[in-house]
PDB file of C-alpha atoms in Angstrom:
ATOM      1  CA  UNK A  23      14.009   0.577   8.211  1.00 69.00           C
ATOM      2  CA  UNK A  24      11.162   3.427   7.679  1.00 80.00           C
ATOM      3  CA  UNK A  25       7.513   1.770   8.553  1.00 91.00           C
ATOM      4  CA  UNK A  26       4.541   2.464   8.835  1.00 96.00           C
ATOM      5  CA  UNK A  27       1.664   0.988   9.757  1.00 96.00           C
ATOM      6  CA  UNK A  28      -1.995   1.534   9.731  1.00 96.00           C
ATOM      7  CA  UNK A  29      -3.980  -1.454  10.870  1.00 94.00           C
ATOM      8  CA  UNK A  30      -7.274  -0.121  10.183  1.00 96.00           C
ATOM      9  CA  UNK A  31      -8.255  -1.124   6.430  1.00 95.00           C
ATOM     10  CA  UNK A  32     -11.399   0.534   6.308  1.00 96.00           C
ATOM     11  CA  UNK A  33     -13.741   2.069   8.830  1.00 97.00           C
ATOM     12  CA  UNK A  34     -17.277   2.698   8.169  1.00 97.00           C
ATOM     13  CA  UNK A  35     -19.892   5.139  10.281  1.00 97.00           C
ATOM     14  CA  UNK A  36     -22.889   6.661  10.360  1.00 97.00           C
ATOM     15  CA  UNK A  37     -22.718  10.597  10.564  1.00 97.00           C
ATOM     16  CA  UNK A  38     -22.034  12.353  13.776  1.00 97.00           C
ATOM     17  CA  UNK A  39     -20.205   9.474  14.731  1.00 98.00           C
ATOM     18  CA  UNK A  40     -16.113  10.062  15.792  1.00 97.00           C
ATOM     19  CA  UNK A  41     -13.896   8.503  14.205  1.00 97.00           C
ATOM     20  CA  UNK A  42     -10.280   7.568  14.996  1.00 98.00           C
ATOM     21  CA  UNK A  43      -7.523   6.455  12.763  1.00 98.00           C
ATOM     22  CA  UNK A  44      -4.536   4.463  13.911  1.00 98.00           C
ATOM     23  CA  UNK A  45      -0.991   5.077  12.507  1.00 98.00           C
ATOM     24  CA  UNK A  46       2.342   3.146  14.236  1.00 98.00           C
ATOM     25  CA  UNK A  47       5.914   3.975  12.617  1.00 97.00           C
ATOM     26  CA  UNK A  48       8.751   2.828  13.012  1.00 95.00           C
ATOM     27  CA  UNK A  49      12.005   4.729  12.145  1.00 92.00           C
ATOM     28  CA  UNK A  50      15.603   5.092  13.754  1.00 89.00           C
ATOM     29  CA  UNK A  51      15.954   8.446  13.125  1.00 86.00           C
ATOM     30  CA  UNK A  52      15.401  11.287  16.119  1.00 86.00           C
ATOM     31  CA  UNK A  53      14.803  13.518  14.018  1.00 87.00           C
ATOM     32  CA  UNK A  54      11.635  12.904  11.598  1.00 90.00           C
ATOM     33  CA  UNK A  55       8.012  14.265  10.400  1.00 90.00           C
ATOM     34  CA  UNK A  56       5.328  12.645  10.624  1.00 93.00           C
ATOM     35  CA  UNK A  57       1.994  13.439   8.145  1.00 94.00           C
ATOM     36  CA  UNK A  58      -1.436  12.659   7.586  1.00 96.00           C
ATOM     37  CA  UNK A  59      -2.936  13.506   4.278  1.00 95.00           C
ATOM     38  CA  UNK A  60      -6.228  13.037   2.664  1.00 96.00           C
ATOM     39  CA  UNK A  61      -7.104  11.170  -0.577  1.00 94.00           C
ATOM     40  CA  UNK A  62     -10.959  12.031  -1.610  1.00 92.00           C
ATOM     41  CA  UNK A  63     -12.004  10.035  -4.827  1.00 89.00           C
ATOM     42  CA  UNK A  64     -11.014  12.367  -6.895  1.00 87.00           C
ATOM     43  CA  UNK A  65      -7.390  11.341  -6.256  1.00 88.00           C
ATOM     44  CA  UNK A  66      -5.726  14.183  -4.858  1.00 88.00           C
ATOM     45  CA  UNK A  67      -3.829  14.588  -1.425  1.00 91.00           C
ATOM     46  CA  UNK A  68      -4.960  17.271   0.941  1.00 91.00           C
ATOM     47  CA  UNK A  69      -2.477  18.067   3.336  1.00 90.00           C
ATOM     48  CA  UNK A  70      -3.728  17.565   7.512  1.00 94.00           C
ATOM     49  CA  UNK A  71      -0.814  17.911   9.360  1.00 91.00           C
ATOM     50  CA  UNK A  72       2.849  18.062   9.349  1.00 89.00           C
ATOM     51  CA  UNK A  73       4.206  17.326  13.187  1.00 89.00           C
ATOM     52  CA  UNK A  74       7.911  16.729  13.894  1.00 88.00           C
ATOM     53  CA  UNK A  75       9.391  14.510  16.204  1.00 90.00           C
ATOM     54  CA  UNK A  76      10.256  17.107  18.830  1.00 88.00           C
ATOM     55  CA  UNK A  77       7.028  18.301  19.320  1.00 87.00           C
ATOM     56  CA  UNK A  78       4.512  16.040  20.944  1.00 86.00           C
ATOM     57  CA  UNK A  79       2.042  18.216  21.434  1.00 86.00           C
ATOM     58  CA  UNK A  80      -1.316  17.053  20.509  1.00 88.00           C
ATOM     59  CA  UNK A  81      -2.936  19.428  17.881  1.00 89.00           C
ATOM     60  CA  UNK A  82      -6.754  20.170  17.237  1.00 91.00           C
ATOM     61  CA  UNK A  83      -8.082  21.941  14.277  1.00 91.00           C
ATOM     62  CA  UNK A  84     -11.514  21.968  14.265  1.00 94.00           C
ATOM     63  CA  UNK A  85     -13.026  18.963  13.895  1.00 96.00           C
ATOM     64  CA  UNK A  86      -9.211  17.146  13.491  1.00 96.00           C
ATOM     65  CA  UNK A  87      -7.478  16.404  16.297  1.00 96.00           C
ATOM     66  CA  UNK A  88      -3.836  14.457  16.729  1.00 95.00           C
ATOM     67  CA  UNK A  89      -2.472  12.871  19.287  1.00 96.00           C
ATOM     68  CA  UNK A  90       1.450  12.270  19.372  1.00 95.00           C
ATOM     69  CA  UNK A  91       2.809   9.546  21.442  1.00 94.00           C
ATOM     70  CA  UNK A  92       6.716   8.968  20.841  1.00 93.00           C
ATOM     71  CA  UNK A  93       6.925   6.433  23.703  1.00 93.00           C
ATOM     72  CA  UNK A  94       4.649   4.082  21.628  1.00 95.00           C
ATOM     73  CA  UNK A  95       5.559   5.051  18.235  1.00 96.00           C
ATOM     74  CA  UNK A  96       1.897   6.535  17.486  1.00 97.00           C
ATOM     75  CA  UNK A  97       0.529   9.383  15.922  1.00 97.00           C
ATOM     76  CA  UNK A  98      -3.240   8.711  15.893  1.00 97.00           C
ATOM     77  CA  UNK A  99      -5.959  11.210  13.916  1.00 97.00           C
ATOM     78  CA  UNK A 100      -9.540  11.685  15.426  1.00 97.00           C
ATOM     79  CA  UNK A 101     -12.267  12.941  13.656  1.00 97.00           C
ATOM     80  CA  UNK A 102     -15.305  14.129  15.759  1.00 97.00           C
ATOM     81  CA  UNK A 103     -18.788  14.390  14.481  1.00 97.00           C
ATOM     82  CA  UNK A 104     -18.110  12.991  11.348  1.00 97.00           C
ATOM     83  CA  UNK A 105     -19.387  13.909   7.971  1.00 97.00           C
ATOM     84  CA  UNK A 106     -20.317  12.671   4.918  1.00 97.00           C
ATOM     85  CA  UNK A 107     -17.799  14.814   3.088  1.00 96.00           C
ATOM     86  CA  UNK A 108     -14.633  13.399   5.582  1.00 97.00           C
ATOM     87  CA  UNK A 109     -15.527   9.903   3.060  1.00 97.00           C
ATOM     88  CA  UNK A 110     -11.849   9.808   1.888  1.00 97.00           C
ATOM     89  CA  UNK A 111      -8.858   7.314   2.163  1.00 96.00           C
ATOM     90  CA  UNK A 112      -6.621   9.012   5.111  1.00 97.00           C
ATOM     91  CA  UNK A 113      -2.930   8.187   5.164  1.00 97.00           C
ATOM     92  CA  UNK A 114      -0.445   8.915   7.618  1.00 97.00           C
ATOM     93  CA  UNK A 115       3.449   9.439   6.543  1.00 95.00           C
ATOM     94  CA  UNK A 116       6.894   9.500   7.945  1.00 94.00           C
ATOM     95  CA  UNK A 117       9.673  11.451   6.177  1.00 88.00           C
ATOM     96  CA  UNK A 118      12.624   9.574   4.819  1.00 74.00           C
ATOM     97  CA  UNK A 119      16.205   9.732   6.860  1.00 66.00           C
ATOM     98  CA  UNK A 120      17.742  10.819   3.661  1.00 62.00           C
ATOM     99  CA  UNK A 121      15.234  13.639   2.782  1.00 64.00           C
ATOM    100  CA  UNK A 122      12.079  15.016   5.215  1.00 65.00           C
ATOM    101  CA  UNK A 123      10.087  15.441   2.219  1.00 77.00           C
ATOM    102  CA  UNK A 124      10.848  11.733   0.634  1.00 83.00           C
ATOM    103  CA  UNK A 125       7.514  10.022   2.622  1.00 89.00           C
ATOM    104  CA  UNK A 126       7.193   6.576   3.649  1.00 91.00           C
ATOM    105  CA  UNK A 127       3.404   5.571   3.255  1.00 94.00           C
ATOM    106  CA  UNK A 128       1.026   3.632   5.094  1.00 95.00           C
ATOM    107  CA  UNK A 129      -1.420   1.623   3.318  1.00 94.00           C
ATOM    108  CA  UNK A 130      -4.362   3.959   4.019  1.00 96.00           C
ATOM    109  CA  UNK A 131      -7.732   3.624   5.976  1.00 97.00           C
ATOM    110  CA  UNK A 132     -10.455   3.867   3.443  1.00 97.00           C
ATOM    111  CA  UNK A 133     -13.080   5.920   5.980  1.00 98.00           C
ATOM    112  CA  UNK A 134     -17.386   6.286   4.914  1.00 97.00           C
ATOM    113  CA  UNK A 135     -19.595   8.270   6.501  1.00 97.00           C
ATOM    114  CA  UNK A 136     -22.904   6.924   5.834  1.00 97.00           C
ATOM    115  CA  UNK A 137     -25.718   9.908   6.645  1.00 95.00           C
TER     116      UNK A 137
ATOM    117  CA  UNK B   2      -0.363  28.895  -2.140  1.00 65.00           C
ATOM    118  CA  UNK B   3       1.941  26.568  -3.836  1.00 70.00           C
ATOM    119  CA  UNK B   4       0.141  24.808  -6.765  1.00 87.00           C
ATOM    120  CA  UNK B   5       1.748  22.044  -8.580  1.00 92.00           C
ATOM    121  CA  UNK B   6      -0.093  20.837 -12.125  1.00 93.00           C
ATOM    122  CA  UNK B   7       0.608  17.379 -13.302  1.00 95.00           C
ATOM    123  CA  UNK B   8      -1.044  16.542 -16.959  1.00 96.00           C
ATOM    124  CA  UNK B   9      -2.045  14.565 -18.187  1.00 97.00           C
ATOM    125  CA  UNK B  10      -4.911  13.668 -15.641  1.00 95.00           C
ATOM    126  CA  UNK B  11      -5.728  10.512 -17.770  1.00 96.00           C
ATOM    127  CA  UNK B  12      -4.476   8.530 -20.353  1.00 97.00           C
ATOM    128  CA  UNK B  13      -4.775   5.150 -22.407  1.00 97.00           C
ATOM    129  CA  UNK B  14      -2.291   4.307 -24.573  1.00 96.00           C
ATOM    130  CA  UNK B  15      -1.444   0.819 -26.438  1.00 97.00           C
ATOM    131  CA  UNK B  16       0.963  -1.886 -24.790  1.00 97.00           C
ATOM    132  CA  UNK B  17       4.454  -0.737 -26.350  1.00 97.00           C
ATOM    133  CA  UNK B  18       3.876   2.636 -26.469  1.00 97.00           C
ATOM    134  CA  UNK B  19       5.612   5.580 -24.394  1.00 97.00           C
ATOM    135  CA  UNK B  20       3.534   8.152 -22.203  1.00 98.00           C
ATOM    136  CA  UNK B  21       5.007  11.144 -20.921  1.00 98.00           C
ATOM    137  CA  UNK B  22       3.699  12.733 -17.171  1.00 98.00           C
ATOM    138  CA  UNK B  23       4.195  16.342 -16.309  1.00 97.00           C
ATOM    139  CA  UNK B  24       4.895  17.721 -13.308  1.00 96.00           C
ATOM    140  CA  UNK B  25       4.810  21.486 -13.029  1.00 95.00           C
ATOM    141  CA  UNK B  26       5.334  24.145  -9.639  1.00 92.00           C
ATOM    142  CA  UNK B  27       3.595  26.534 -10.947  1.00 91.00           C
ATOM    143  CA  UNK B  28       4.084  29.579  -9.155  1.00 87.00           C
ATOM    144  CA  UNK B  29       7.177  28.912  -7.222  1.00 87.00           C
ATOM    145  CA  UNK B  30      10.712  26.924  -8.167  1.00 88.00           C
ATOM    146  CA  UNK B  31      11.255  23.291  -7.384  1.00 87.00           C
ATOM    147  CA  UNK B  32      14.396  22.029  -7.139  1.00 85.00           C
ATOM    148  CA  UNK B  33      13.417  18.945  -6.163  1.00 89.00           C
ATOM    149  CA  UNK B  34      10.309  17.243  -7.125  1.00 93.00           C
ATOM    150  CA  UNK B  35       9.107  13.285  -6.320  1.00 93.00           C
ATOM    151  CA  UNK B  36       7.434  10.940  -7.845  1.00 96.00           C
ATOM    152  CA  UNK B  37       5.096   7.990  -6.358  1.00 95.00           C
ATOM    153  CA  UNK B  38       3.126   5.269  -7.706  1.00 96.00           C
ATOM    154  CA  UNK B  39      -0.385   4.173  -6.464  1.00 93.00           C
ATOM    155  CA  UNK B  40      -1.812   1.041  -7.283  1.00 85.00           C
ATOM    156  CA  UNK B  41      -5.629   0.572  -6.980  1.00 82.00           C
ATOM    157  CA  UNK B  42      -6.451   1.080  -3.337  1.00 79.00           C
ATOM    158  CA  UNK B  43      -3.042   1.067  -2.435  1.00 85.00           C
ATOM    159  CA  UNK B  44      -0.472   2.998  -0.583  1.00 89.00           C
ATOM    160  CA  UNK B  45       1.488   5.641  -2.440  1.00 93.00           C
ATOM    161  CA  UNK B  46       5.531   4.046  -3.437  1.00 93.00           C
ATOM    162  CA  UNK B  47       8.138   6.674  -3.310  1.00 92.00           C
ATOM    163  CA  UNK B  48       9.688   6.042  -7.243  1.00 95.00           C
ATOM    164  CA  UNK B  49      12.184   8.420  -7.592  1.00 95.00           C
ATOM    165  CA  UNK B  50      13.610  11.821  -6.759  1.00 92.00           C
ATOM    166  CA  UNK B  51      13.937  14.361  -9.544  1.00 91.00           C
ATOM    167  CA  UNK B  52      16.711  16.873  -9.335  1.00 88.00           C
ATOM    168  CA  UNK B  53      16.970  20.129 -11.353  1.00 87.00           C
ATOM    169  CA  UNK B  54      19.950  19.942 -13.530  1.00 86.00           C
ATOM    170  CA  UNK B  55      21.203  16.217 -12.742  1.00 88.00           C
ATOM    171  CA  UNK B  56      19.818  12.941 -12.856  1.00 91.00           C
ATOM    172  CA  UNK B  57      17.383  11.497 -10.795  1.00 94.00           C
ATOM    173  CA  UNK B  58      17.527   9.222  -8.135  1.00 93.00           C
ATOM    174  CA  UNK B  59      15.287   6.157  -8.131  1.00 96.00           C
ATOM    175  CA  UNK B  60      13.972   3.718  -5.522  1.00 93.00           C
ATOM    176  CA  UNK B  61      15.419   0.481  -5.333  1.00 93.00           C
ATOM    177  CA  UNK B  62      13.555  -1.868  -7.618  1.00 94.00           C
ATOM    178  CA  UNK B  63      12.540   0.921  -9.821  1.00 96.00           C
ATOM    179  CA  UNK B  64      13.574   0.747 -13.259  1.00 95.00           C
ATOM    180  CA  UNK B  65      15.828   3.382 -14.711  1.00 95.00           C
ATOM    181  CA  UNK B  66      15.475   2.353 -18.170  1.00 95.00           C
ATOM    182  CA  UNK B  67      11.596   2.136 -17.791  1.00 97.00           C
ATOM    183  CA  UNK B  68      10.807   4.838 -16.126  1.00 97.00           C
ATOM    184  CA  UNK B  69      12.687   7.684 -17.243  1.00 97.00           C
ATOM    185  CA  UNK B  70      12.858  11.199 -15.479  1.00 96.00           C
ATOM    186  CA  UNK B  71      13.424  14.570 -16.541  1.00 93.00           C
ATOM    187  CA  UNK B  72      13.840  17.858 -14.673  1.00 91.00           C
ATOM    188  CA  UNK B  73      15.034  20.255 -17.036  1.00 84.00           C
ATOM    189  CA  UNK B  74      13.711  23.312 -15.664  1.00 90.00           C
ATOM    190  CA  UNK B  75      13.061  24.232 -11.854  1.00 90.00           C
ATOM    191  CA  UNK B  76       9.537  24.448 -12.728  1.00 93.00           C
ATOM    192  CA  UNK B  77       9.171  21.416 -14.914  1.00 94.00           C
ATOM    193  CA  UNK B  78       9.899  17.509 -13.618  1.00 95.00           C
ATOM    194  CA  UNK B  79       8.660  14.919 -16.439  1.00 96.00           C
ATOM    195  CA  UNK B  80       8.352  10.846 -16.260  1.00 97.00           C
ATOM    196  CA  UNK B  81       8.074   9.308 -19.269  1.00 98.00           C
ATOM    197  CA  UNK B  82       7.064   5.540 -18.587  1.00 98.00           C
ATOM    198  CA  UNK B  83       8.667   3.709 -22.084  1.00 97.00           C
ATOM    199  CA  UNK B  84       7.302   0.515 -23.922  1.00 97.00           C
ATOM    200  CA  UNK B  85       4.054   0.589 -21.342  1.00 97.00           C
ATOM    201  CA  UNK B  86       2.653  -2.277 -20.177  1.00 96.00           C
ATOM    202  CA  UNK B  87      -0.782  -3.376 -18.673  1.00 96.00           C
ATOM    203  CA  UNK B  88       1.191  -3.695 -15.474  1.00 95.00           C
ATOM    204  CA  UNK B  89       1.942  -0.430 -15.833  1.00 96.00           C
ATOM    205  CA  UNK B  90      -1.253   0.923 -15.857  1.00 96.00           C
ATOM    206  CA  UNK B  91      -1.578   2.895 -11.980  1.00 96.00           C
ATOM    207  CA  UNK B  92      -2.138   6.080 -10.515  1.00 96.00           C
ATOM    208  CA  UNK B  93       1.107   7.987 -10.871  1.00 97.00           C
ATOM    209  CA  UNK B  94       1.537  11.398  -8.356  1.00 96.00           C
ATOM    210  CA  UNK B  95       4.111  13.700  -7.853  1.00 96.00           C
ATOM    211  CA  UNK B  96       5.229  16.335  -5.384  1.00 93.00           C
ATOM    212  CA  UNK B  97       7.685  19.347  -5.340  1.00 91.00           C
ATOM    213  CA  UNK B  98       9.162  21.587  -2.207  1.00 83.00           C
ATOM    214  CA  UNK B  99       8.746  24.737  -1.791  1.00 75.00           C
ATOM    215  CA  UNK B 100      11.359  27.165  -0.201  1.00 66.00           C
ATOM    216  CA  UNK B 101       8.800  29.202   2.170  1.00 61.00           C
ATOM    217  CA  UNK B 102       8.791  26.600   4.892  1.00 56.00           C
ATOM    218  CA  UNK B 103       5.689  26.920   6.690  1.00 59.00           C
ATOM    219  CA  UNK B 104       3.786  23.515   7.797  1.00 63.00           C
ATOM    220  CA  UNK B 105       3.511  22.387   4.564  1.00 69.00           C
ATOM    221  CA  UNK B 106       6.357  22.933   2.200  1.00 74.00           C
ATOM    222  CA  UNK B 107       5.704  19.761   0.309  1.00 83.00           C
ATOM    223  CA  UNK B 108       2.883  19.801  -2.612  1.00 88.00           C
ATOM    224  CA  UNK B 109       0.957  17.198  -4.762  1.00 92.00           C
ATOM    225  CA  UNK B 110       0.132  17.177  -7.777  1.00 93.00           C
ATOM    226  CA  UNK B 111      -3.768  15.973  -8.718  1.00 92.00           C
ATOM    227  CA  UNK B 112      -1.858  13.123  -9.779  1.00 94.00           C
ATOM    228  CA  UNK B 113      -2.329  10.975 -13.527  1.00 96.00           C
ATOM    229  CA  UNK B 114      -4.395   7.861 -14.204  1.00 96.00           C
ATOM    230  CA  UNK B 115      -2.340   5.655 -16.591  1.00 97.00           C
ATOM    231  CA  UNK B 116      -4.559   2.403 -18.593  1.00 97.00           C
ATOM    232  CA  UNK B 117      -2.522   0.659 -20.226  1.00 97.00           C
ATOM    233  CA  UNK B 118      -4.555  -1.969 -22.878  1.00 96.00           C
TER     234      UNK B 118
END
Protein backbone atom coordinates (compact mmCIF):
# COMPACT_ATOMS: atom_id res chain seq x y z
CA UNK A 1 0.00 0.00 0.00
CA UNK A 2 1.05 3.81 -0.93
CA UNK A 3 2.39 5.64 2.48
CA UNK A 4 3.64 8.25 3.51
CA UNK A 5 4.86 9.53 6.37
CA UNK A 6 5.97 12.73 7.85
CA UNK A 7 6.74 12.51 11.53
CA UNK A 8 7.35 16.03 12.10
CA UNK A 9 3.88 17.74 13.11
CA UNK A 10 5.06 21.09 13.38
CA UNK A 11 8.44 22.75 13.57
CA UNK A 12 8.95 26.12 14.86
CA UNK A 13 12.27 28.58 14.39
CA UNK A 14 13.56 31.66 14.72
CA UNK A 15 14.78 33.29 11.33
CA UNK A 16 18.04 32.36 9.79
CA UNK A 17 17.65 29.20 11.33
CA UNK A 18 17.69 25.79 8.76
CA UNK A 19 15.20 23.88 8.74
CA UNK A 20 14.70 20.24 7.68
CA UNK A 21 11.60 18.34 6.94
CA UNK A 22 11.31 14.58 7.13
CA UNK A 23 9.23 12.55 4.60
CA UNK A 24 9.40 8.33 4.61
CA UNK A 25 7.17 6.45 1.86
CA UNK A 26 6.46 3.49 1.35
CA UNK A 27 5.31 2.09 -2.06
CA UNK A 28 5.92 -1.23 -4.13
CA UNK A 29 6.16 0.28 -7.20
CA UNK A 30 9.85 0.94 -9.01
CA UNK A 31 8.68 3.24 -10.77
CA UNK A 32 7.13 6.40 -8.79
CA UNK A 33 7.37 10.39 -8.12
CA UNK A 34 7.85 11.70 -5.31
CA UNK A 35 6.68 15.67 -4.43
CA UNK A 36 6.87 18.27 -2.01
CA UNK A 37 4.45 21.10 -2.23
CA UNK A 38 3.71 24.12 -0.24
CA UNK A 39 0.45 25.15 1.50
CA UNK A 40 0.76 29.03 2.73
CA UNK A 41 -2.47 30.14 4.66
CA UNK A 42 -4.01 31.20 1.98
CA UNK A 43 -4.68 27.57 0.97
CA UNK A 44 -3.06 27.04 -2.17
CA UNK A 45 -0.28 24.43 -3.20
CA UNK A 46 2.94 25.72 -4.63
CA UNK A 47 4.70 23.20 -6.40
CA UNK A 48 8.76 22.42 -4.92
CA UNK A 49 9.77 19.56 -6.59
CA UNK A 50 8.82 16.69 -8.67
CA UNK A 51 11.80 13.83 -8.41
CA UNK A 52 11.30 10.32 -9.81
CA UNK A 53 12.43 7.24 -8.52
CA UNK A 54 15.33 6.78 -10.92
CA UNK A 55 16.97 9.75 -10.16
CA UNK A 56 18.53 10.11 -6.77
CA UNK A 57 20.24 12.92 -7.24
CA UNK A 58 19.97 15.42 -4.56
CA UNK A 59 18.63 18.81 -5.94
CA UNK A 60 19.26 22.46 -4.59
CA UNK A 61 17.37 25.45 -5.65
CA UNK A 62 18.29 28.22 -3.85
CA UNK A 63 17.53 28.17 -0.55
CA UNK A 64 15.64 24.41 -1.09
CA UNK A 65 17.56 21.63 -1.13
CA UNK A 66 16.45 17.64 -1.39
CA UNK A 67 18.02 14.85 -0.54
CA UNK A 68 16.88 11.39 -2.11
CA UNK A 69 17.68 8.26 -0.35
CA UNK A 70 15.92 5.08 -2.00
CA UNK A 71 17.81 2.67 0.29
CA UNK A 72 15.87 4.17 3.29
CA UNK A 73 12.75 5.15 1.67
CA UNK A 74 13.45 9.06 2.30
CA UNK A 75 13.15 12.07 0.49
CA UNK A 76 13.95 14.79 3.05
CA UNK A 77 13.54 18.87 2.21
CA UNK A 78 16.03 21.41 3.86
CA UNK A 79 15.47 24.84 4.09
CA UNK A 80 18.55 27.05 4.90
CA UNK A 81 18.38 30.45 6.42
CA UNK A 82 14.92 30.41 6.94
CA UNK A 83 12.39 33.12 6.53
CA UNK A 84 9.48 34.42 7.78
CA UNK A 85 7.70 34.08 4.47
CA UNK A 86 8.77 29.95 4.21
CA UNK A 87 5.72 29.98 7.39
CA UNK A 88 3.63 27.41 5.40
CA UNK A 89 2.40 23.75 5.93
CA UNK A 90 4.98 21.65 3.59
CA UNK A 91 3.82 18.28 2.32
CA UNK A 92 5.61 15.71 0.62
CA UNK A 93 3.72 13.23 -1.99
CA UNK A 94 4.10 9.97 -3.75
CA UNK A 95 2.25 9.31 -7.03
CA UNK A 96 -0.31 6.57 -7.15
CA UNK A 97 0.66 3.01 -9.00
CA UNK A 98 -2.41 3.47 -11.03
CA UNK A 99 -1.78 7.13 -12.15
CA UNK A 100 1.69 9.40 -11.40
CA UNK A 101 -0.43 12.31 -10.98
CA UNK A 102 -3.11 10.55 -8.41
CA UNK A 103 -0.84 11.70 -5.01
CA UNK A 104 -0.75 9.96 -1.85
CA UNK A 105 -0.37 12.68 0.98
CA UNK A 106 1.44 13.01 4.05
CA UNK A 107 -0.09 14.69 6.87
CA UNK A 108 1.99 17.88 6.54
CA UNK A 109 4.61 19.71 8.80
CA UNK A 110 3.07 22.95 9.80
CA UNK A 111 6.68 25.07 9.71
CA UNK A 112 6.95 29.09 11.59
CA UNK A 113 9.55 31.20 11.25
CA UNK A 114 9.46 33.48 14.08
CA UNK A 115 11.78 36.83 13.14
CA UNK B 1 2.03 28.59 -17.15
CA UNK B 2 -0.79 26.28 -16.58
CA UNK B 3 -3.50 28.00 -14.41
CA UNK B 4 -6.36 26.09 -13.11
CA UNK B 5 -9.47 28.32 -11.45
CA UNK B 6 -11.69 26.58 -9.02
CA UNK B 7 -14.85 28.88 -7.78
CA UNK B 8 -16.25 29.22 -5.70
CA UNK B 9 -13.38 30.15 -3.18
CA UNK B 10 -15.98 30.13 -0.29
CA UNK B 11 -19.25 29.16 0.47
CA UNK B 12 -21.99 28.58 3.28
CA UNK B 13 -24.89 27.00 2.47
CA UNK B 14 -27.79 25.39 4.77
CA UNK B 15 -27.65 21.58 5.92
CA UNK B 16 -29.72 19.89 2.95
CA UNK B 17 -28.75 21.97 0.41
CA UNK B 18 -26.50 21.18 -2.79
CA UNK B 19 -23.21 23.24 -3.65
CA UNK B 20 -21.61 22.97 -6.83
CA UNK B 21 -17.36 23.37 -7.12
CA UNK B 22 -15.71 24.34 -10.34
CA UNK B 23 -12.75 23.30 -11.59
CA UNK B 24 -11.44 25.02 -14.69
CA UNK B 25 -7.73 24.59 -16.89
CA UNK B 26 -7.82 27.58 -18.09
CA UNK B 27 -5.46 27.94 -20.75
CA UNK B 28 -4.69 24.43 -21.65
CA UNK B 29 -7.06 21.02 -21.95
CA UNK B 30 -7.47 18.60 -19.11
CA UNK B 31 -8.43 15.39 -19.69
CA UNK B 32 -8.11 14.38 -16.49
CA UNK B 33 -8.63 16.44 -13.49
CA UNK B 34 -8.64 15.26 -9.45
CA UNK B 35 -10.24 16.07 -6.72
CA UNK B 36 -9.04 16.02 -2.86
CA UNK B 37 -10.50 16.84 0.35
CA UNK B 38 -8.71 18.68 3.26
CA UNK B 39 -9.93 18.67 6.58
CA UNK B 40 -8.76 21.41 9.03
CA UNK B 41 -5.03 20.95 9.38
CA UNK B 42 -5.12 17.87 7.66
CA UNK B 43 -3.57 16.02 4.84
CA UNK B 44 -5.09 16.37 1.40
CA UNK B 45 -7.53 12.75 0.50
CA UNK B 46 -7.40 11.84 -3.09
CA UNK B 47 -11.62 11.76 -3.75
CA UNK B 48 -11.97 10.99 -7.11
CA UNK B 49 -10.65 11.12 -10.65
CA UNK B 50 -12.62 13.08 -13.22
CA UNK B 51 -12.49 11.95 -16.79
CA UNK B 52 -13.53 14.01 -19.86
CA UNK B 53 -16.40 12.34 -21.49
CA UNK B 54 -17.02 9.30 -18.95
CA UNK B 55 -17.65 8.93 -15.47
CA UNK B 56 -15.48 9.44 -12.76
CA UNK B 57 -13.69 7.28 -10.68
CA UNK B 58 -13.92 7.64 -6.91
CA UNK B 59 -11.82 6.59 -3.91
CA UNK B 60 -12.92 3.85 -1.94
CA UNK B 61 -15.17 5.10 0.82
CA UNK B 62 -16.17 8.04 -1.20
CA UNK B 63 -19.67 8.40 -1.92
CA UNK B 64 -20.90 8.36 -5.47
CA UNK B 65 -24.28 9.45 -4.75
CA UNK B 66 -22.95 12.32 -2.46
CA UNK B 67 -20.46 13.60 -4.16
CA UNK B 68 -21.22 13.83 -7.66
CA UNK B 69 -18.68 14.68 -10.54
CA UNK B 70 -18.89 16.19 -13.78
CA UNK B 71 -16.38 16.69 -16.59
CA UNK B 72 -18.23 17.73 -19.47
CA UNK B 73 -15.77 19.71 -21.21
CA UNK B 74 -11.83 19.24 -21.28
CA UNK B 75 -11.63 22.50 -19.67
CA UNK B 76 -14.38 22.19 -17.13
CA UNK B 77 -14.44 19.30 -14.10
CA UNK B 78 -17.42 20.14 -11.53
CA UNK B 79 -18.28 18.42 -7.92
CA UNK B 80 -21.41 19.04 -6.76
CA UNK B 81 -21.53 17.84 -2.99
CA UNK B 82 -25.69 17.00 -2.63
CA UNK B 83 -27.90 17.29 0.61
CA UNK B 84 -24.62 18.97 2.52
CA UNK B 85 -23.95 18.33 5.79
CA UNK B 86 -21.94 20.01 8.68
CA UNK B 87 -19.60 17.09 8.20
CA UNK B 88 -19.24 18.15 5.02
CA UNK B 89 -18.04 21.35 5.58
CA UNK B 90 -13.83 21.09 4.45
CA UNK B 91 -11.46 22.48 2.21
CA UNK B 92 -12.14 20.90 -1.16
CA UNK B 93 -9.00 21.21 -4.02
CA UNK B 94 -8.60 20.03 -7.28
CA UNK B 95 -5.90 19.45 -9.86
CA UNK B 96 -5.70 18.86 -13.70
CA UNK B 97 -2.59 17.56 -16.08
CA UNK B 98 -1.23 19.21 -18.47
CA UNK B 99 0.19 17.65 -21.75
CA UNK B 100 3.63 19.78 -21.88
CA UNK B 101 5.44 17.56 -19.43
CA UNK B 102 8.02 19.53 -17.88
CA UNK B 103 8.62 19.06 -13.90
CA UNK B 104 5.40 19.95 -13.11
CA UNK B 105 2.60 18.80 -15.30
CA UNK B 106 0.17 18.55 -12.46
CA UNK B 107 -1.76 21.92 -11.27
CA UNK B 108 -3.94 23.05 -8.26
CA UNK B 109 -6.51 24.82 -8.08
CA UNK B 110 -6.66 27.74 -5.08
CA UNK B 111 -8.93 25.27 -3.80
CA UNK B 112 -12.85 26.04 -2.09
CA UNK B 113 -13.77 26.50 1.57
CA UNK B 114 -17.13 24.70 2.10
CA UNK B 115 -19.27 25.71 5.83
CA UNK B 116 -21.80 23.87 6.07
CA UNK B 117 -24.42 25.26 9.11
Amino acid sequence: AQKVTQAQTEISVVEKEDVTLDCVYETRDTTYYLFWYKQPPSGELVFLIRRNSFDEQNEISGRYSWNFQKSTSSFNFTITASQVVDSAVYFCALSEPSGYYKLSFGAGTTVTVRA
Amino acid sequence: GAVVSQHPSRVICKSGTSVKIECRSLDFQATTMFWYRQFPKKSLMLMATSNEGSKATYEQGVEKDKFLINHASLTLSTLTVTSAHPEDSSFYICSAITADGGDSPLHFGNGTRLTVT
